[in-house]
PDB file of C-alpha atoms and ligand atoms in Angstrom:
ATOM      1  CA  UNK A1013      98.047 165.527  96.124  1.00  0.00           C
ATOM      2  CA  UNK A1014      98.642 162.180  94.235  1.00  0.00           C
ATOM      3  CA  UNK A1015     102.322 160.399  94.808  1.00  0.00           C
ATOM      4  CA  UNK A1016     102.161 158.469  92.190  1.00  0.00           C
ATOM      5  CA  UNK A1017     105.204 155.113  92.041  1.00  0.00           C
ATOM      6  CA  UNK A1018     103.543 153.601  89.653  1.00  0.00           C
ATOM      7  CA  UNK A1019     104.239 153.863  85.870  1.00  0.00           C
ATOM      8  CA  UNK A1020     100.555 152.005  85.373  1.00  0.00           C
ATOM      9  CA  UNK A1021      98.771 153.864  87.866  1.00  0.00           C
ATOM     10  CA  UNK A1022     100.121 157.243  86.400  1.00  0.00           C
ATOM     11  CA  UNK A1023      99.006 156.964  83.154  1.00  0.00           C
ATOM     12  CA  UNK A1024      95.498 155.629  84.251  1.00  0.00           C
ATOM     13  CA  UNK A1025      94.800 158.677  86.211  1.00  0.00           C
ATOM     14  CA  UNK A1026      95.995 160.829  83.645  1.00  0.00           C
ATOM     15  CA  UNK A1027      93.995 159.405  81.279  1.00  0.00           C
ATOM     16  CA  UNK A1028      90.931 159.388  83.580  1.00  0.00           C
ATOM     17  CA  UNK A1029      91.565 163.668  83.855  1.00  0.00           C
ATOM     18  CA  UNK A1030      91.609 164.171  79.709  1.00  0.00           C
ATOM     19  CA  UNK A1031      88.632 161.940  79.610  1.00  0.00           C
ATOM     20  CA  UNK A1032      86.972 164.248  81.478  1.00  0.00           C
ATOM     21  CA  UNK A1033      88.115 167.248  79.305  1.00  0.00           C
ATOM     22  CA  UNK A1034      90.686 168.366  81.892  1.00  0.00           C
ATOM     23  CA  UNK A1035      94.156 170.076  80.420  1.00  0.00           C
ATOM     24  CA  UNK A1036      97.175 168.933  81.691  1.00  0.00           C
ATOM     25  CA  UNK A1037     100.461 170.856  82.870  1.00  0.00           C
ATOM     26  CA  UNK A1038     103.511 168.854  82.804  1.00  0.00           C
ATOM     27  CA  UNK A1039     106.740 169.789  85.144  1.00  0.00           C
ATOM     28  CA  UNK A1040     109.469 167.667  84.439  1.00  0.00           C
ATOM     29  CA  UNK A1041     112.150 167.726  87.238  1.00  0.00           C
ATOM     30  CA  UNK A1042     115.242 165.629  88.939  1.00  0.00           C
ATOM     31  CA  UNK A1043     113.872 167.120  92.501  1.00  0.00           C
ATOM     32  CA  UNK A1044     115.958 168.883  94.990  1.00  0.00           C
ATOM     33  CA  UNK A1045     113.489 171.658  94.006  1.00  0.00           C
ATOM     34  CA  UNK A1046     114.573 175.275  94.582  1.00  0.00           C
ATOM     35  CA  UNK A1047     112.676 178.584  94.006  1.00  0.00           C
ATOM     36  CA  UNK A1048     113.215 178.177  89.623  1.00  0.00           C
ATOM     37  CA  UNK A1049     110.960 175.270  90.069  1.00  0.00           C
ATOM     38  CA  UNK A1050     108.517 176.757  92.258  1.00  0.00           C
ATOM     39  CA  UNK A1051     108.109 179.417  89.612  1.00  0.00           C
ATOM     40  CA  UNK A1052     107.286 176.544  86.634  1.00  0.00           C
ATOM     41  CA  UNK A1053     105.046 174.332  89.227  1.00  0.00           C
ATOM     42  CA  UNK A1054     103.138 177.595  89.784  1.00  0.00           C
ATOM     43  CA  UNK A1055     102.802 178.674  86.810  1.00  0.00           C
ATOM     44  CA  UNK A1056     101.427 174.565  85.989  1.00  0.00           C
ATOM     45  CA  UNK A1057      98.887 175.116  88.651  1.00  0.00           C
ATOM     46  CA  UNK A1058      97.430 178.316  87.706  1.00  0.00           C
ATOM     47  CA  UNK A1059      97.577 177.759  83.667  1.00  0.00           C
ATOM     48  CA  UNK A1060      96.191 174.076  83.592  1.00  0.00           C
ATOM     49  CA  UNK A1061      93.154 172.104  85.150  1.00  0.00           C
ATOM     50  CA  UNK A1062      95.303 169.331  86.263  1.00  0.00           C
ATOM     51  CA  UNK A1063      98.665 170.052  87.684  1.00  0.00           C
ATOM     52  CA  UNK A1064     101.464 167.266  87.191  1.00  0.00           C
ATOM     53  CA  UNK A1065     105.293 167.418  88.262  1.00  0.00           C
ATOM     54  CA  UNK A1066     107.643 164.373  87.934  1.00  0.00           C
ATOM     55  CA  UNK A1067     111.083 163.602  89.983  1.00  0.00           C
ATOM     56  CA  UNK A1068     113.256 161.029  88.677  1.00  0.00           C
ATOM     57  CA  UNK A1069     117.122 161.701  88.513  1.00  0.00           C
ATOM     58  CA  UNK A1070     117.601 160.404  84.830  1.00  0.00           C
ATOM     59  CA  UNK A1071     120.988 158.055  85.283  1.00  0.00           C
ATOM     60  CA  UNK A1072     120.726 158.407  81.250  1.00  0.00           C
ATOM     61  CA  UNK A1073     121.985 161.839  81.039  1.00  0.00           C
ATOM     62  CA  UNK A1074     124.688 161.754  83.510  1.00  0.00           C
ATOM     63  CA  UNK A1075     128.437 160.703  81.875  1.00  0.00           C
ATOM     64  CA  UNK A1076     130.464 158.476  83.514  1.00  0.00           C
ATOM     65  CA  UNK A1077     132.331 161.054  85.833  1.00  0.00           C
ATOM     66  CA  UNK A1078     129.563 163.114  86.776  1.00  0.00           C
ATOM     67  CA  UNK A1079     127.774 163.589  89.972  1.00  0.00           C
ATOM     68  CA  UNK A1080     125.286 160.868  89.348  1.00  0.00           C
ATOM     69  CA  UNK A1081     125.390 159.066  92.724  1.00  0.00           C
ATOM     70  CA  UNK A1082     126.172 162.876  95.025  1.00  0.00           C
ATOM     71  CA  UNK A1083     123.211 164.535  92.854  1.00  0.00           C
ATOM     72  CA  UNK A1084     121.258 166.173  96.008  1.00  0.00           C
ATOM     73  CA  UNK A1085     117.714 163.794  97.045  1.00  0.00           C
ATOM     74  CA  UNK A1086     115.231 165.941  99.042  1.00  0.00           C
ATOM     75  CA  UNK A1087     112.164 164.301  98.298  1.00  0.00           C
ATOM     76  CA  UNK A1088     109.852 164.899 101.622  1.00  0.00           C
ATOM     77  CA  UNK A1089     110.896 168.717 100.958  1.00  0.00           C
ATOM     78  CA  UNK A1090     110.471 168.290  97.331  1.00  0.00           C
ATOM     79  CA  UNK A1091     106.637 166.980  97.933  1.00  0.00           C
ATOM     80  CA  UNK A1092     105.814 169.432 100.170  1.00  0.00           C
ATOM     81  CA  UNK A1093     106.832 172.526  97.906  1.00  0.00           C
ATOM     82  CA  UNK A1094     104.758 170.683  95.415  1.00  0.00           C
ATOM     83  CA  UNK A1095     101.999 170.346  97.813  1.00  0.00           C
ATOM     84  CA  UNK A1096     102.237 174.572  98.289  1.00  0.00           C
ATOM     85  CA  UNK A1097     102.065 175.172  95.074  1.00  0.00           C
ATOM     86  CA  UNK A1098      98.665 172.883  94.296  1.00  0.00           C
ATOM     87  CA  UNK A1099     100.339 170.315  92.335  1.00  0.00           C
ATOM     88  CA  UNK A1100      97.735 167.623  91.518  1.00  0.00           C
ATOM     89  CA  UNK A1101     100.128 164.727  91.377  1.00  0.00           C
ATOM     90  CA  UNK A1102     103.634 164.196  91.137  1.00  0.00           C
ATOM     91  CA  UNK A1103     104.936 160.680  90.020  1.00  0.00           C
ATOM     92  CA  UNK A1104     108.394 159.192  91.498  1.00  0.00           C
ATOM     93  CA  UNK A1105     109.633 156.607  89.114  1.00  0.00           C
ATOM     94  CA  UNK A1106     112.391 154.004  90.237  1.00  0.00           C
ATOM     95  CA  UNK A1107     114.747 153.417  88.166  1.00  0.00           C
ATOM     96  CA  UNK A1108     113.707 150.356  87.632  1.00  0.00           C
ATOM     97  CA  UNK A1109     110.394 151.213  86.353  1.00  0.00           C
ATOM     98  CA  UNK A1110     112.053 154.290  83.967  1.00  0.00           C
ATOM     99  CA  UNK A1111     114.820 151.354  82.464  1.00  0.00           C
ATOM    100  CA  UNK A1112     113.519 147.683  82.958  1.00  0.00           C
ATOM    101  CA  UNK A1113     115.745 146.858  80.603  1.00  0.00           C
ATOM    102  CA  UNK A1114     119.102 148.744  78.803  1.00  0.00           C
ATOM    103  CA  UNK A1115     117.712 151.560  76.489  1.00  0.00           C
ATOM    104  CA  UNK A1116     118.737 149.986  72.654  1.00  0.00           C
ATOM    105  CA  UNK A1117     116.411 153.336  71.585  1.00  0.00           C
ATOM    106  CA  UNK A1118     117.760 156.639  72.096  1.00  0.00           C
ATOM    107  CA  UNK A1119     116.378 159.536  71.025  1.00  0.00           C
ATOM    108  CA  UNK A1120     118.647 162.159  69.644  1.00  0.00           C
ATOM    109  CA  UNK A1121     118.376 165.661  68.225  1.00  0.00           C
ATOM    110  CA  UNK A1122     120.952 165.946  65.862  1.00  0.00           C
ATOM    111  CA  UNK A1123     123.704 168.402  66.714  1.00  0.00           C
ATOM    112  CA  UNK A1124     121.395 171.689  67.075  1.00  0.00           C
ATOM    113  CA  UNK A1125     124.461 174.141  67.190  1.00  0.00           C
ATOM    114  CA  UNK A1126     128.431 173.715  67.669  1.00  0.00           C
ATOM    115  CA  UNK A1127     130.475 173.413  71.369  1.00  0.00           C
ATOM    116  CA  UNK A1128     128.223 174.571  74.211  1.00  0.00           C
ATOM    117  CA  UNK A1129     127.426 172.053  76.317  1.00  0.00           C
ATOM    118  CA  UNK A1130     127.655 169.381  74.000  1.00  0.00           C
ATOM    119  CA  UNK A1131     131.461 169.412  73.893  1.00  0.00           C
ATOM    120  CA  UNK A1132     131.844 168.431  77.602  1.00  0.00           C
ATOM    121  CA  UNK A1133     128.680 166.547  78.025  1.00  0.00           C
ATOM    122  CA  UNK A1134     128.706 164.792  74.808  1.00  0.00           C
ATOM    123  CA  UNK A1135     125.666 161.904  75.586  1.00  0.00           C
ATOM    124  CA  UNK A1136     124.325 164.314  78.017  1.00  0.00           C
ATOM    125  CA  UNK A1137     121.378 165.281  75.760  1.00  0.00           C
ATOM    126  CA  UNK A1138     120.684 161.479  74.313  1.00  0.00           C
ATOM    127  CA  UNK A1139     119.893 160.906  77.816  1.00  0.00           C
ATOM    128  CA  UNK A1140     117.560 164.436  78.065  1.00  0.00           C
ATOM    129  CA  UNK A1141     115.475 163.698  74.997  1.00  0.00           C
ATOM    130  CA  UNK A1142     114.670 160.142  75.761  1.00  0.00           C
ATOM    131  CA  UNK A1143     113.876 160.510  79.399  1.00  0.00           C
ATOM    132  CA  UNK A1144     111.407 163.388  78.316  1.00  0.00           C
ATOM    133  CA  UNK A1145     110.372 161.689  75.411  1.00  0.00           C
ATOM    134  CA  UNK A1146     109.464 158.421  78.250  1.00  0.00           C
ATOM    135  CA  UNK A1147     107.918 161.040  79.895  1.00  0.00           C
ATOM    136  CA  UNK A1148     105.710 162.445  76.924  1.00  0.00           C
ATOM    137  CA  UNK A1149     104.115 159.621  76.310  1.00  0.00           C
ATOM    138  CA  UNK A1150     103.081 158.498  79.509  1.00  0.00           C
ATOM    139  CA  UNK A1151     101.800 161.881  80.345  1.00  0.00           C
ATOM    140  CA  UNK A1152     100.036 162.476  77.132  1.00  0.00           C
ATOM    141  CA  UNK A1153      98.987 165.758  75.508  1.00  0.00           C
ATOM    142  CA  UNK A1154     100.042 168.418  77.990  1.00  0.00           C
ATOM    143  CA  UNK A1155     101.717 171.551  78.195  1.00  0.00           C
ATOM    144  CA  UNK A1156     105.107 171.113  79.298  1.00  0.00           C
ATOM    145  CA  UNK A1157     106.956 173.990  81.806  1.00  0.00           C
ATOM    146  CA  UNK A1158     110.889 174.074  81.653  1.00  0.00           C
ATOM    147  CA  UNK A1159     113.260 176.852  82.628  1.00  0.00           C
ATOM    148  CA  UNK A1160     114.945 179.029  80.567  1.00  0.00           C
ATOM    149  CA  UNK A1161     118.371 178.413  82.675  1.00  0.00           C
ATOM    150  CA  UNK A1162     118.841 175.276  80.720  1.00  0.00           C
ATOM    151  CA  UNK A1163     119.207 176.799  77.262  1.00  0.00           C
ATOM    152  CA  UNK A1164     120.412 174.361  75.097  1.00  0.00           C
ATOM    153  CA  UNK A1165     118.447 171.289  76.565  1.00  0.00           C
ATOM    154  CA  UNK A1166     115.109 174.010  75.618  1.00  0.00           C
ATOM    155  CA  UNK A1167     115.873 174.558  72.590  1.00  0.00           C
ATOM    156  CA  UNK A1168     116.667 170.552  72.133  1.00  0.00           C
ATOM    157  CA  UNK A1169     113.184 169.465  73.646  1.00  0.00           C
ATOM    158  CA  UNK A1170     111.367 171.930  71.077  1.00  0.00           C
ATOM    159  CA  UNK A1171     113.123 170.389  68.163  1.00  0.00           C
ATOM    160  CA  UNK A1172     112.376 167.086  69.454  1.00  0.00           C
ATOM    161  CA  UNK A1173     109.037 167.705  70.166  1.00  0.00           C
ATOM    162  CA  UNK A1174     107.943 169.529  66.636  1.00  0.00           C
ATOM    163  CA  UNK A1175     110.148 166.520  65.109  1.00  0.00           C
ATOM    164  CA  UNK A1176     108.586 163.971  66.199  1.00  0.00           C
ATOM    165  CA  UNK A1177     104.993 165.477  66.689  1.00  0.00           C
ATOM    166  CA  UNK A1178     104.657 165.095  70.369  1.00  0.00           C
ATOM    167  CA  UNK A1179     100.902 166.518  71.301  1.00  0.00           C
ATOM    168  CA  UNK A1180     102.773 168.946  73.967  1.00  0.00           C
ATOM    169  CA  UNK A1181     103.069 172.896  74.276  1.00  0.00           C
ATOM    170  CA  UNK A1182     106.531 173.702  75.242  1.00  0.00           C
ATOM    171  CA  UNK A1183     106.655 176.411  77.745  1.00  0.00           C
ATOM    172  CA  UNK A1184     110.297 178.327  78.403  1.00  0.00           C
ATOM    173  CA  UNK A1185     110.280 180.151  81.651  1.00  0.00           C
ATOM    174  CA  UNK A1186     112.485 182.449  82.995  1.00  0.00           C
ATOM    175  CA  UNK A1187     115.564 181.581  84.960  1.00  0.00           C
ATOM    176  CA  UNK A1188     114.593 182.626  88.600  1.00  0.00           C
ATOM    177  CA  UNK A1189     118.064 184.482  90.333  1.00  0.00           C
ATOM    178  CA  UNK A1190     119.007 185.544  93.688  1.00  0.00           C
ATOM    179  CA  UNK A1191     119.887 188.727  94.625  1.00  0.00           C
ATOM    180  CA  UNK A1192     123.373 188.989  93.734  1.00  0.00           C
ATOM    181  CA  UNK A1193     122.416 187.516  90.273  1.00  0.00           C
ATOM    182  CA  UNK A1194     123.242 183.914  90.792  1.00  0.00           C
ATOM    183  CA  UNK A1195     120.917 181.890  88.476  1.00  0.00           C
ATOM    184  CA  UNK A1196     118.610 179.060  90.723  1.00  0.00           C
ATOM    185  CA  UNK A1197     120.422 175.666  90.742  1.00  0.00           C
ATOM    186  CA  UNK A1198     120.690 172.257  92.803  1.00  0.00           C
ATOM    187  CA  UNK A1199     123.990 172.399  92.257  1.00  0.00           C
ATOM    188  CA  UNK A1200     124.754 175.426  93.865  1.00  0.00           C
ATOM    189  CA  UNK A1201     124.425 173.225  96.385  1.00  0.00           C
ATOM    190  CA  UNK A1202     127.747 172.258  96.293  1.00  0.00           C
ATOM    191  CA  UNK A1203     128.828 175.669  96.876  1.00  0.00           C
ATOM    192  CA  UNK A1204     131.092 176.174 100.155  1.00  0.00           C
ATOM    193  CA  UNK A1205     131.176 180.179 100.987  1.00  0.00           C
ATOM    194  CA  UNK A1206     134.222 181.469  98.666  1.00  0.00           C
ATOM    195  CA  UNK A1207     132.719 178.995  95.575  1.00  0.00           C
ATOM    196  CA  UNK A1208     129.129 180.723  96.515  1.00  0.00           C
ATOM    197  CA  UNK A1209     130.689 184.447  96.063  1.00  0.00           C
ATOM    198  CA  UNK A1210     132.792 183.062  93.203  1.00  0.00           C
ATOM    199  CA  UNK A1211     129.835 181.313  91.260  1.00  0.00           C
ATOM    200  CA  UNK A1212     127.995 185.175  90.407  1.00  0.00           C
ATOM    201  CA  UNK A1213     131.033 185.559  88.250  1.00  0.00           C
ATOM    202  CA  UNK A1214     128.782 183.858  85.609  1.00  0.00           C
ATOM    203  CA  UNK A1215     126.269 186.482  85.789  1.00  0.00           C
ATOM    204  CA  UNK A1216     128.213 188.861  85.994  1.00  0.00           C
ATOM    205  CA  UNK A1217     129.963 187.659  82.806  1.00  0.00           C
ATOM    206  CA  UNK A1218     126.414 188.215  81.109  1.00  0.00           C
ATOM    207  CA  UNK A1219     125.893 191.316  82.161  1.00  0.00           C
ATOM    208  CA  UNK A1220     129.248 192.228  80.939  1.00  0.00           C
ATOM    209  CA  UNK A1221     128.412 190.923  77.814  1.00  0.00           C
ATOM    210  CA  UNK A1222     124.620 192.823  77.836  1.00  0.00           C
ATOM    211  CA  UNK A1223     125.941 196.213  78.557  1.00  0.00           C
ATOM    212  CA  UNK A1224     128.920 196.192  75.909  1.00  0.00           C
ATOM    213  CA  UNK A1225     126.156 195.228  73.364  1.00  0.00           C
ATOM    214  CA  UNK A1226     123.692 198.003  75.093  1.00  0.00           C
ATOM    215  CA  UNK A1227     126.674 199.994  74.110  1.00  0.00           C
ATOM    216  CA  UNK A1228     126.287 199.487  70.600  1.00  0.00           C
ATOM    217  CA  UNK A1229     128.859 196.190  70.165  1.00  0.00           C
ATOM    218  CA  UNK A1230     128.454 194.436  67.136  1.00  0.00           C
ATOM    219  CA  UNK A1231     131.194 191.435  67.133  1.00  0.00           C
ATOM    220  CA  UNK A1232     130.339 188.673  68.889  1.00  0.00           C
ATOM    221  CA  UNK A1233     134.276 187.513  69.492  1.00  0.00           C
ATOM    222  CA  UNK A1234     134.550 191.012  70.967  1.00  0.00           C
ATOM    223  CA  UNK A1235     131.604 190.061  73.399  1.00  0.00           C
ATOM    224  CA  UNK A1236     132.753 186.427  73.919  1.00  0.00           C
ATOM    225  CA  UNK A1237     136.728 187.688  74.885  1.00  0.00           C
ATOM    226  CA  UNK A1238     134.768 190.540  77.093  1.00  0.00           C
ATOM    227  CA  UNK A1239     132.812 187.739  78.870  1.00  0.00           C
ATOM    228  CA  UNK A1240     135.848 185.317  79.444  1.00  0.00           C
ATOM    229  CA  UNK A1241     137.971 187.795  80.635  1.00  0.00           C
ATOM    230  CA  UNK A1242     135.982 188.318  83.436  1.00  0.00           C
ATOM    231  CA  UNK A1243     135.525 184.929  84.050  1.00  0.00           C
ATOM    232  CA  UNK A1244     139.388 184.603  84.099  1.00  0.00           C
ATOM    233  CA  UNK A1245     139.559 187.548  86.335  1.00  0.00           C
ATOM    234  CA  UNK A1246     137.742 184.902  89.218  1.00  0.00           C
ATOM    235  CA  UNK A1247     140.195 183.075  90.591  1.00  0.00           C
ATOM    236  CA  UNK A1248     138.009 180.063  92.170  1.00  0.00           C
ATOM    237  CA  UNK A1249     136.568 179.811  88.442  1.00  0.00           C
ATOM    238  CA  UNK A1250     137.438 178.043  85.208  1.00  0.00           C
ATOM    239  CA  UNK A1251     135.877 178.706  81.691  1.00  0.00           C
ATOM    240  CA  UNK A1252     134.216 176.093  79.974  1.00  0.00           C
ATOM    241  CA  UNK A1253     132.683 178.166  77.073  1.00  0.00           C
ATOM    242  CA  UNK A1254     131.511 182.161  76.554  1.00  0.00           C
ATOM    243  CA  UNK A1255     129.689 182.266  73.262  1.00  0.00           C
ATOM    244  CA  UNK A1256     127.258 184.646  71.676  1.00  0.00           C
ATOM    245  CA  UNK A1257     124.944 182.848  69.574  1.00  0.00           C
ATOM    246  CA  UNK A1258     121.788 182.978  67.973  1.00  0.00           C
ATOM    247  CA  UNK A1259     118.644 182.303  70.327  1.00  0.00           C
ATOM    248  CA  UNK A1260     116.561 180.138  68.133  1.00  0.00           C
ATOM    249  CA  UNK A1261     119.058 178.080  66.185  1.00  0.00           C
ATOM    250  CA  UNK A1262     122.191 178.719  68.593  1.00  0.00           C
ATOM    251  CA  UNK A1263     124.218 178.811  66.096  1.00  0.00           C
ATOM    252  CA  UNK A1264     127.042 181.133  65.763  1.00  0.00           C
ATOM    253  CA  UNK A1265     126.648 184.940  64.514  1.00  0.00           C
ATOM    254  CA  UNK A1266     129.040 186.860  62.157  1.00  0.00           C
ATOM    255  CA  UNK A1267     127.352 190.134  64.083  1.00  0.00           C
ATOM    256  CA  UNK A1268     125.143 190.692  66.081  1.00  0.00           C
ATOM    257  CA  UNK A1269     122.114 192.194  64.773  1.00  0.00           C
ATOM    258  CA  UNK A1270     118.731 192.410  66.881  1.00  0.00           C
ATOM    259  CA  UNK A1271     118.196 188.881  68.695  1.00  0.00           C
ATOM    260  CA  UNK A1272     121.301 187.481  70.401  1.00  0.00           C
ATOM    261  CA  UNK A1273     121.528 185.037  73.010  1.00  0.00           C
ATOM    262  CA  UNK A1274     124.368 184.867  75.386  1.00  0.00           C
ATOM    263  CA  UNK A1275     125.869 181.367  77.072  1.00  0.00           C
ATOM    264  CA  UNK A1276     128.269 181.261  79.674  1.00  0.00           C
ATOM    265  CA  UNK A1277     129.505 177.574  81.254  1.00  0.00           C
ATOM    266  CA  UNK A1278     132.084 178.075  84.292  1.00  0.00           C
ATOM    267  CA  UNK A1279     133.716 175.273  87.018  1.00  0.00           C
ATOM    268  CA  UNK A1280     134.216 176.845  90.572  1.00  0.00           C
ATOM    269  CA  UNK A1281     136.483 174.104  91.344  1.00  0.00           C
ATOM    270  CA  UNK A1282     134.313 170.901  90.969  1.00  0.00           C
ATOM    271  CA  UNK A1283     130.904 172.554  90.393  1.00  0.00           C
ATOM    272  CA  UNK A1284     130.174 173.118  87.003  1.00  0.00           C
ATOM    273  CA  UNK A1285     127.659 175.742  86.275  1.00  0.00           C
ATOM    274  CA  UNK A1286     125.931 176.505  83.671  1.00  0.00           C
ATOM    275  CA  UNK A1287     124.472 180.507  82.814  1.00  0.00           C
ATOM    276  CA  UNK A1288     122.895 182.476  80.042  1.00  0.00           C
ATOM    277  CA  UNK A1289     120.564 185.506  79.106  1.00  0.00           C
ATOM    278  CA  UNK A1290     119.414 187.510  76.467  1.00  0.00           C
ATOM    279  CA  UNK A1291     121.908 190.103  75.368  1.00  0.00           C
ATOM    280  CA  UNK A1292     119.083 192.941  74.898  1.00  0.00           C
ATOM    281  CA  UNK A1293     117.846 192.889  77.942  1.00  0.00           C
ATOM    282  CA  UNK A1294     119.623 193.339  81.435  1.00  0.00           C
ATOM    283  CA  UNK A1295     119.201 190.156  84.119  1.00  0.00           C
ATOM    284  CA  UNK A1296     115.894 189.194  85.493  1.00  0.00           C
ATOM    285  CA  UNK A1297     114.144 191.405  82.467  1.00  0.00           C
ATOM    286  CA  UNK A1298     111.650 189.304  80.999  1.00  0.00           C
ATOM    287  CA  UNK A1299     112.262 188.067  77.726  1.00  0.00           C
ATOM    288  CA  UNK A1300     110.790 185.026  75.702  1.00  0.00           C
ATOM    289  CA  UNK A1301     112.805 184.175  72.804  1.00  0.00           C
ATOM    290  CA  UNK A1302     112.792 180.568  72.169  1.00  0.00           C
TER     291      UNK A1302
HETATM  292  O1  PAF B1467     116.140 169.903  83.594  1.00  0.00           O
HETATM  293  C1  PAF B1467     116.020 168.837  84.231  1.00  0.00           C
HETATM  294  O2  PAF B1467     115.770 168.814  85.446  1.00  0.00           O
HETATM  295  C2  PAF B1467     116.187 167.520  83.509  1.00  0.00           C
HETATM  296  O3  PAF B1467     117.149 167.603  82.510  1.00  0.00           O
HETATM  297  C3  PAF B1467     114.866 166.964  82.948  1.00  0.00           C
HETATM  298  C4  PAF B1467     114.293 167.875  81.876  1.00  0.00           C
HETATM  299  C5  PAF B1467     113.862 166.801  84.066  1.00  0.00           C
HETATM  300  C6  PAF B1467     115.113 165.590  82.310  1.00  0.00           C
HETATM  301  O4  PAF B1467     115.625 164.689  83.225  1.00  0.00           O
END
């Protein structure tokens, strides 16, 4: 497997691999790599000739009071999953090489839907879009694997993407869970015991939401209050936002018809996670709706 610190060098051998007619499959990533990430690198390997995953913690999407400089590193660990699942390459930008300068370009997908994450990470995206958009052009035509646990930021990189005209296939996959329905994150790192156990109150939220719906529940506020009561019902946790929305445009419904997506944002006490499914289908049921 390639380890690849150079920008230059990168984009040579990239180059090099569609010269020779090879497709490319694109995992962009911030590292400390968990199971959800094994499931889009493998899905890279087996759907592309030549496999590519990149780790660079983006400082452009972090605000000024997030967890930036605590973010969890694990790159030896992070390689060798990569390694297991028969990446080709992986390339580990510096900083340095990402931002040799201060960004004066930003790109920015104008507001795609109302509150969500937006409200309390309000640059966040800028700093998404143009870190993938760095990334899109020094990969070059590829298909492109992100998870499905990141909602929003999906449905931002497709709009960016068929925007601007990027040469890249977006592929959503699904959020990968444990057992007790906690969706796959690095920050459940964070997590001491009572914040693990309180952190599947998110899921749980969804599937409150999924089965009143399943029940034949056509308001969205009604679903919403349903799943933020039961957030409130968690002591360790705090709501951020419960919404029902629509899964292509996310914006809000006035009922809820056939497609509906459901969000969920919680803090158990400093960790703030982030949560969401589609309301016709119960947790870990397949569904591709982006
Ligand atoms: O989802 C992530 O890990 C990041 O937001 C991404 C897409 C790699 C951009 O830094």
């Amino acid at each position: 497997m390639n380890v690849l610190h150079d920008l230059g060098e990168a984009r040579r051998w990239l180059d090099e691999e569609r010269r020779r007619g090879h497709r490319l499959g694109f995992v962009p990533t911030m590292g400390s790599l968990h199971d959800g990430h094994r499931s889009l690198l493998r899905r890279a390997a087996a759907t592309s000739d030549v496999s590519v995953a990149s780790i660079f913690v983006n400082p452009l999407q972090f605000g000024p009071d997030e967890d930036l400089d605590s973010y969890p590193r694990s790159l030896e660990t992070d390689l060798a999953m990569a390694r297991d699942e028969r990446i080709d390459g992986v390339i580990v930008p510096s900083t340095e090489a990402m931002y040799p300068e201060p960004m004066k370009t930003l790109v920015r997908v104008e507001q795609l839907s109302t509150g969500l994450e937006s409200l309390s990470r309000p640059t966040h995206f800028d700093g998404v879009t143009t870190v993938v958009a760095k990334l899109f052009n020094l990969v070059g035509p590829c298909s492109a694997f992100f998870g499905e646990k990141d909602y929003q930021q999906l449905a931002q990189i497709r709009r960016m993407v068929s925007d601007l005209s990027f040469p890249v296939e977006v592929i959503g996959c699904p959020t990968v869970r444990e057992p007790d329905g906690l969706a796959l994150s690095s920050r459940n790192a964070y997590l001491d015991g009572p914040q693990r156990a309180a952190a599947t109150v998110l899921s749980r939220a969804l599937t409150a939401g999924i089965e009143m719906i399943a029940g034949g529940e056509s308001s969205p506020a009604a679903v919403e209050q349903v799943m933020a009561a039961t957030v409130r019902h968690e002591p360790l946790a705090e709501l951020d936002y419960a919404a029902v929305r629509d899964p292509a445009t996310l914006d809000e419904l006035d009922t809820i018809a056939d497609r509906v997506r459901l969000l969920i944002a919680a803090r158990i006490d400093t960790t703030r996670l982030i949560d969401n499914a589609d309301g016709r289908h119960s947790l870990g049921e397949y569904s591709d709706e982006t």
